[in-house]
Amino acid sequence: MPEDSHALAPLLGSRICHDLASPLGALMAGLDLMDLAGKPTPEMTLMRESVEGACAMLEFMRLAFGHAGAGETCDGARLHALLGAHIATRPRLALDWAVEGALTRVAAQQLALALLCALHALPRGGTLRVAREGPLLRLAATGQIATDPALWDGLAGRAPPPAPDPRRIEFALLSRALAGHDCPISVTLGPDMLLLTLPQGKDD
């Protein structure tokens, strides 16, 4: 039976993340055993930090690019930790979090993709603020904004989107995710601020 390639893409993302989680978990278990066998060395500490960073990145990728099942929720504190860990790997960036309570898995995925998009606007660093205001999620990037207007106009539906690019695939994925759940995004672009406003994704 023919399958929609757009529906298969997140399933593929989930499968890849699932299969990579096992060897990373085995590495972490091996490091734990080596710690029990003797005093940790600077080299062991560096290895542990690398594996922990890879695990955090993988979990974030699963959220952003994996399958968002109907009825699933994402705890706000856990989501904050995931996004914060991703931001922490990039110099000169800070995350200001003002979201309380859980989000649907759909809304959490859209927020993760929006954050990846917003990072393109802050190549020199800055602050990302995420807030929940009633039924809306707002993501504000402040700093010296450097953007390609075609990407943002395409995301907001003001112009045809550019052809998908592996380096900016999050724009295409967010656009399709929003369209699939009938959740338009508002994009306000200025020289020192980018504001993205998303309705909290419908769980259908």
PDB file of N, CA and C in Angstrom, residues 33-94:
ATOM      1  N   LEU A  33      31.136   0.957  34.733  1.00  0.00           N
ATOM      2  CA  LEU A  33      31.897  -0.191  35.256  1.00  0.00           C
ATOM      3  C   LEU A  33      33.366   0.164  35.437  1.00  0.00           C
ATOM      4  N   MET A  34      33.927   0.915  34.502  1.00  0.00           N
ATOM      5  CA  MET A  34      35.329   1.308  34.611  1.00  0.00           C
ATOM      6  C   MET A  34      35.546   2.261  35.786  1.00  0.00           C
ATOM      7  N   ASP A  35      34.545   3.100  36.067  1.00  0.00           N
ATOM      8  CA  ASP A  35      34.638   3.980  37.237  1.00  0.00           C
ATOM      9  C   ASP A  35      34.664   3.171  38.527  1.00  0.00           C
ATOM     10  N   LEU A  36      33.856   2.089  38.568  1.00  0.00           N
ATOM     11  CA  LEU A  36      33.832   1.241  39.765  1.00  0.00           C
ATOM     12  C   LEU A  36      35.142   0.491  39.957  1.00  0.00           C
ATOM     13  N   ALA A  37      35.830   0.225  38.844  1.00  0.00           N
ATOM     14  CA  ALA A  37      37.064  -0.571  38.904  1.00  0.00           C
ATOM     15  C   ALA A  37      38.266   0.250  39.365  1.00  0.00           C
ATOM     16  N   GLY A  38      38.190   1.557  39.310  1.00  0.00           N
ATOM     17  CA  GLY A  38      39.344   2.375  39.695  1.00  0.00           C
ATOM     18  C   GLY A  38      38.994   3.845  39.710  1.00  0.00           C
ATOM     19  N   LYS A  39      39.944   4.664  40.098  1.00  0.00           N
ATOM     20  CA  LYS A  39      39.737   6.109  40.187  1.00  0.00           C
ATOM     21  C   LYS A  39      39.605   6.699  38.782  1.00  0.00           C
ATOM     22  N   PRO A  40      38.586   7.510  38.557  1.00  0.00           N
ATOM     23  CA  PRO A  40      38.414   8.115  37.227  1.00  0.00           C
ATOM     24  C   PRO A  40      39.607   8.999  36.857  1.00  0.00           C
ATOM     25  N   THR A  41      40.019   8.915  35.626  1.00  0.00           N
ATOM     26  CA  THR A  41      41.123   9.721  35.120  1.00  0.00           C
ATOM     27  C   THR A  41      40.576  10.890  34.311  1.00  0.00           C
ATOM     28  N   PRO A  42      41.405  11.909  34.036  1.00  0.00           N
ATOM     29  CA  PRO A  42      40.920  13.006  33.178  1.00  0.00           C
ATOM     30  C   PRO A  42      40.433  12.509  31.819  1.00  0.00           C
ATOM     31  N   GLU A  43      41.093  11.482  31.290  1.00  0.00           N
ATOM     32  CA  GLU A  43      40.672  10.930  30.005  1.00  0.00           C
ATOM     33  C   GLU A  43      39.285  10.283  30.111  1.00  0.00           C
ATOM     34  N   MET A  44      39.059   9.583  31.234  1.00  0.00           N
ATOM     35  CA  MET A  44      37.752   8.960  31.439  1.00  0.00           C
ATOM     36  C   MET A  44      36.658  10.022  31.598  1.00  0.00           C
ATOM     37  N   THR A  45      36.995  11.089  32.300  1.00  0.00           N
ATOM     38  CA  THR A  45      36.031  12.173  32.481  1.00  0.00           C
ATOM     39  C   THR A  45      35.664  12.800  31.138  1.00  0.00           C
ATOM     40  N   LEU A  46      36.666  12.989  30.288  1.00  0.00           N
ATOM     41  CA  LEU A  46      36.409  13.549  28.962  1.00  0.00           C
ATOM     42  C   LEU A  46      35.532  12.620  28.131  1.00  0.00           C
ATOM     43  N   MET A  47      35.808  11.314  28.219  1.00  0.00           N
ATOM     44  CA  MET A  47      34.986  10.346  27.498  1.00  0.00           C
ATOM     45  C   MET A  47      33.540  10.376  27.992  1.00  0.00           C
ATOM     46  N   ARG A  48      33.361  10.451  29.305  1.00  0.00           N
ATOM     47  CA  ARG A  48      32.016  10.473  29.865  1.00  0.00           C
ATOM     48  C   ARG A  48      31.266  11.725  29.401  1.00  0.00           C
ATOM     49  N   GLU A  49      31.932  12.870  29.423  1.00  0.00           N
ATOM     50  CA  GLU A  49      31.287  14.110  28.972  1.00  0.00           C
ATOM     51  C   GLU A  49      30.891  14.017  27.502  1.00  0.00           C
ATOM     52  N   SER A  50      31.746  13.376  26.702  1.00  0.00           N
ATOM     53  CA  SER A  50      31.428  13.229  25.280  1.00  0.00           C
ATOM     54  C   SER A  50      30.215  12.333  25.062  1.00  0.00           C
ATOM     55  N   VAL A  51      30.170  11.215  25.789  1.00  0.00           N
ATOM     56  CA  VAL A  51      29.045  10.290  25.638  1.00  0.00           C
ATOM     57  C   VAL A  51      27.762  10.930  26.162  1.00  0.00           C
ATOM     58  N   GLU A  52      27.844  11.628  27.294  1.00  0.00           N
ATOM     59  CA  GLU A  52      26.657  12.300  27.829  1.00  0.00           C
ATOM     60  C   GLU A  52      26.148  13.359  26.858  1.00  0.00           C
ATOM     61  N   GLY A  53      27.081  14.085  26.231  1.00  0.00           N
ATOM     62  CA  GLY A  53      26.683  15.080  25.236  1.00  0.00           C
ATOM     63  C   GLY A  53      26.017  14.438  24.030  1.00  0.00           C
ATOM     64  N   ALA A  54      26.552  13.288  23.596  1.00  0.00           N
ATOM     65  CA  ALA A  54      25.953  12.580  22.457  1.00  0.00           C
ATOM     66  C   ALA A  54      24.560  12.066  22.810  1.00  0.00           C
ATOM     67  N   CYS A  55      24.378  11.578  24.033  1.00  0.00           N
ATOM     68  CA  CYS A  55      23.057  11.094  24.462  1.00  0.00           C
ATOM     69  C   CYS A  55      22.045  12.245  24.495  1.00  0.00           C
ATOM     70  N   ALA A  56      22.476  13.403  25.009  1.00  0.00           N
ATOM     71  CA  ALA A  56      21.578  14.557  25.064  1.00  0.00           C
ATOM     72  C   ALA A  56      21.212  15.028  23.659  1.00  0.00           C
ATOM     73  N   MET A  57      22.193  15.053  22.757  1.00  0.00           N
ATOM     74  CA  MET A  57      21.931  15.445  21.373  1.00  0.00           C
ATOM     75  C   MET A  57      20.963  14.478  20.711  1.00  0.00           C
ATOM     76  N   LEU A  58      21.149  13.186  20.948  1.00  0.00           N
ATOM     77  CA  LEU A  58      20.281  12.181  20.346  1.00  0.00           C
ATOM     78  C   LEU A  58      18.843  12.330  20.838  1.00  0.00           C
ATOM     79  N   GLU A  59      18.673  12.604  22.134  1.00  0.00           N
ATOM     80  CA  GLU A  59      17.328  12.764  22.670  1.00  0.00           C
ATOM     81  C   GLU A  59      16.655  14.008  22.080  1.00  0.00           C
ATOM     82  N   PHE A  60      17.437  15.065  21.891  1.00  0.00           N
ATOM     83  CA  PHE A  60      16.882  16.267  21.268  1.00  0.00           C
ATOM     84  C   PHE A  60      16.502  15.990  19.817  1.00  0.00           C
ATOM     85  N   MET A  61      17.353  15.266  19.086  1.00  0.00           N
ATOM     86  CA  MET A  61      17.049  14.925  17.698  1.00  0.00           C
ATOM     87  C   MET A  61      15.802  14.051  17.594  1.00  0.00           C
ATOM     88  N   ARG A  62      15.632  13.161  18.563  1.00  0.00           N
ATOM     89  CA  ARG A  62      14.419  12.321  18.557  1.00  0.00           C
ATOM     90  C   ARG A  62      13.180  13.186  18.735  1.00  0.00           C
ATOM     91  N   LEU A  63      13.268  14.184  19.623  1.00  0.00           N
ATOM     92  CA  LEU A  63      12.142  15.092  19.827  1.00  0.00           C
ATOM     93  C   LEU A  63      11.845  15.891  18.563  1.00  0.00           C
ATOM     94  N   ALA A  64      12.893  16.453  17.942  1.00  0.00           N
ATOM     95  CA  ALA A  64      12.700  17.340  16.803  1.00  0.00           C
ATOM     96  C   ALA A  64      12.337  16.587  15.526  1.00  0.00           C
ATOM     97  N   PHE A  65      12.977  15.440  15.286  1.00  0.00           N
ATOM     98  CA  PHE A  65      12.845  14.775  13.988  1.00  0.00           C
ATOM     99  C   PHE A  65      12.104  13.445  14.034  1.00  0.00           C
ATOM    100  N   GLY A  66      11.729  13.002  15.237  1.00  0.00           N
ATOM    101  CA  GLY A  66      11.048  11.719  15.351  1.00  0.00           C
ATOM    102  C   GLY A  66       9.537  11.833  15.211  1.00  0.00           C
ATOM    103  N   HIS A  67       8.865  10.743  15.488  1.00  0.00           N
ATOM    104  CA  HIS A  67       7.406  10.670  15.345  1.00  0.00           C
ATOM    105  C   HIS A  67       6.730  11.219  16.597  1.00  0.00           C
ATOM    106  N   ALA A  68       5.786  12.144  16.406  1.00  0.00           N
ATOM    107  CA  ALA A  68       5.003  12.694  17.515  1.00  0.00           C
ATOM    108  C   ALA A  68       3.654  12.000  17.544  1.00  0.00           C
ATOM    109  N   GLY A  69       3.514  11.038  18.421  1.00  0.00           N
ATOM    110  CA  GLY A  69       2.284  10.252  18.473  1.00  0.00           C
ATOM    111  C   GLY A  69       1.136  11.001  19.119  1.00  0.00           C
ATOM    112  N   ALA A  70      -0.092  10.715  18.672  1.00  0.00           N
ATOM    113  CA  ALA A  70      -1.286  11.333  19.233  1.00  0.00           C
ATOM    114  C   ALA A  70      -1.442  10.939  20.697  1.00  0.00           C
ATOM    115  N   GLY A  71      -1.825  11.900  21.526  1.00  0.00           N
ATOM    116  CA  GLY A  71      -2.066  11.624  22.935  1.00  0.00           C
ATOM    117  C   GLY A  71      -0.823  11.699  23.802  1.00  0.00           C
ATOM    118  N   GLU A  72       0.360  11.831  23.216  1.00  0.00           N
ATOM    119  CA  GLU A  72       1.586  11.914  24.002  1.00  0.00           C
ATOM    120  C   GLU A  72       1.787  13.327  24.528  1.00  0.00           C
ATOM    121  N   THR A  73       2.411  13.433  25.697  1.00  0.00           N
ATOM    122  CA  THR A  73       2.731  14.725  26.277  1.00  0.00           C
ATOM    123  C   THR A  73       4.217  14.789  26.601  1.00  0.00           C
ATOM    124  N   CYS A  74       4.702  15.996  26.817  1.00  0.00           N
ATOM    125  CA  CYS A  74       6.113  16.214  27.155  1.00  0.00           C
ATOM    126  C   CYS A  74       6.151  17.132  28.368  1.00  0.00           C
ATOM    127  N   ASP A  75       6.742  16.662  29.443  1.00  0.00           N
ATOM    128  CA  ASP A  75       6.842  17.451  30.662  1.00  0.00           C
ATOM    129  C   ASP A  75       7.635  18.735  30.412  1.00  0.00           C
ATOM    130  N   GLY A  76       7.132  19.861  30.924  1.00  0.00           N
ATOM    131  CA  GLY A  76       7.784  21.142  30.680  1.00  0.00           C
ATOM    132  C   GLY A  76       9.201  21.204  31.209  1.00  0.00           C
ATOM    133  N   ALA A  77       9.425  20.648  32.406  1.00  0.00           N
ATOM    134  CA  ALA A  77      10.771  20.674  32.981  1.00  0.00           C
ATOM    135  C   ALA A  77      11.735  19.837  32.143  1.00  0.00           C
ATOM    136  N   ARG A  78      11.251  18.691  31.663  1.00  0.00           N
ATOM    137  CA  ARG A  78      12.104  17.835  30.834  1.00  0.00           C
ATOM    138  C   ARG A  78      12.399  18.510  29.507  1.00  0.00           C
ATOM    139  N   LEU A  79      11.397  19.163  28.940  1.00  0.00           N
ATOM    140  CA  LEU A  79      11.603  19.871  27.682  1.00  0.00           C
ATOM    141  C   LEU A  79      12.610  21.005  27.860  1.00  0.00           C
ATOM    142  N   HIS A  80      12.500  21.726  28.960  1.00  0.00           N
ATOM    143  CA  HIS A  80      13.463  22.787  29.266  1.00  0.00           C
ATOM    144  C   HIS A  80      14.878  22.223  29.331  1.00  0.00           C
ATOM    145  N   ALA A  81      15.036  21.080  29.999  1.00  0.00           N
ATOM    146  CA  ALA A  81      16.356  20.460  30.111  1.00  0.00           C
ATOM    147  C   ALA A  81      16.901  20.054  28.740  1.00  0.00           C
ATOM    148  N   LEU A  82      16.037  19.498  27.885  1.00  0.00           N
ATOM    149  CA  LEU A  82      16.476  19.072  26.560  1.00  0.00           C
ATOM    150  C   LEU A  82      16.924  20.256  25.709  1.00  0.00           C
ATOM    151  N   LEU A  83      16.087  21.310  25.662  1.00  0.00           N
ATOM    152  CA  LEU A  83      16.437  22.480  24.862  1.00  0.00           C
ATOM    153  C   LEU A  83      17.646  23.192  25.456  1.00  0.00           C
ATOM    154  N   GLY A  84      17.705  23.267  26.794  1.00  0.00           N
ATOM    155  CA  GLY A  84      18.838  23.919  27.439  1.00  0.00           C
ATOM    156  C   GLY A  84      20.148  23.210  27.172  1.00  0.00           C
ATOM    157  N   ALA A  85      20.121  21.868  27.176  1.00  0.00           N
ATOM    158  CA  ALA A  85      21.335  21.110  26.900  1.00  0.00           C
ATOM    159  C   ALA A  85      21.813  21.342  25.469  1.00  0.00           C
ATOM    160  N   HIS A  86      20.864  21.473  24.548  1.00  0.00           N
ATOM    161  CA  HIS A  86      21.243  21.731  23.158  1.00  0.00           C
ATOM    162  C   HIS A  86      21.843  23.130  23.015  1.00  0.00           C
ATOM    163  N   ILE A  87      21.247  24.113  23.663  1.00  0.00           N
ATOM    164  CA  ILE A  87      21.767  25.480  23.612  1.00  0.00           C
ATOM    165  C   ILE A  87      23.148  25.555  24.250  1.00  0.00           C
ATOM    166  N   ALA A  88      23.356  24.773  25.315  1.00  0.00           N
ATOM    167  CA  ALA A  88      24.621  24.827  26.049  1.00  0.00           C
ATOM    168  C   ALA A  88      25.811  24.390  25.200  1.00  0.00           C
ATOM    169  N   THR A  89      25.573  23.654  24.130  1.00  0.00           N
ATOM    170  CA  THR A  89      26.673  23.208  23.276  1.00  0.00           C
ATOM    171  C   THR A  89      27.139  24.304  22.327  1.00  0.00           C
ATOM    172  N   ARG A  90      26.427  25.426  22.299  1.00  0.00           N
ATOM    173  CA  ARG A  90      26.761  26.511  21.375  1.00  0.00           C
ATOM    174  C   ARG A  90      27.230  27.727  22.172  1.00  0.00           C
ATOM    175  N   PRO A  91      28.384  28.283  21.826  1.00  0.00           N
ATOM    176  CA  PRO A  91      28.914  29.415  22.594  1.00  0.00           C
ATOM    177  C   PRO A  91      28.075  30.673  22.425  1.00  0.00           C
ATOM    178  N   ARG A  92      28.068  31.476  23.462  1.00  0.00           N
ATOM    179  CA  ARG A  92      27.474  32.815  23.465  1.00  0.00           C
ATOM    180  C   ARG A  92      25.954  32.803  23.293  1.00  0.00           C
ATOM    181  N   LEU A  93      25.328  31.683  23.643  1.00  0.00           N
ATOM    182  CA  LEU A  93      23.875  31.604  23.578  1.00  0.00           C
ATOM    183  C   LEU A  93      23.297  31.336  24.969  1.00  0.00           C
ATOM    184  N   ALA A  94      22.138  31.914  25.250  1.00  0.00           N
ATOM    185  CA  ALA A  94      21.462  31.693  26.527  1.00  0.00           C
ATOM    186  C   ALA A  94      19.999  31.402  26.269  1.00  0.00           C
TER     187      ALA A  94
END
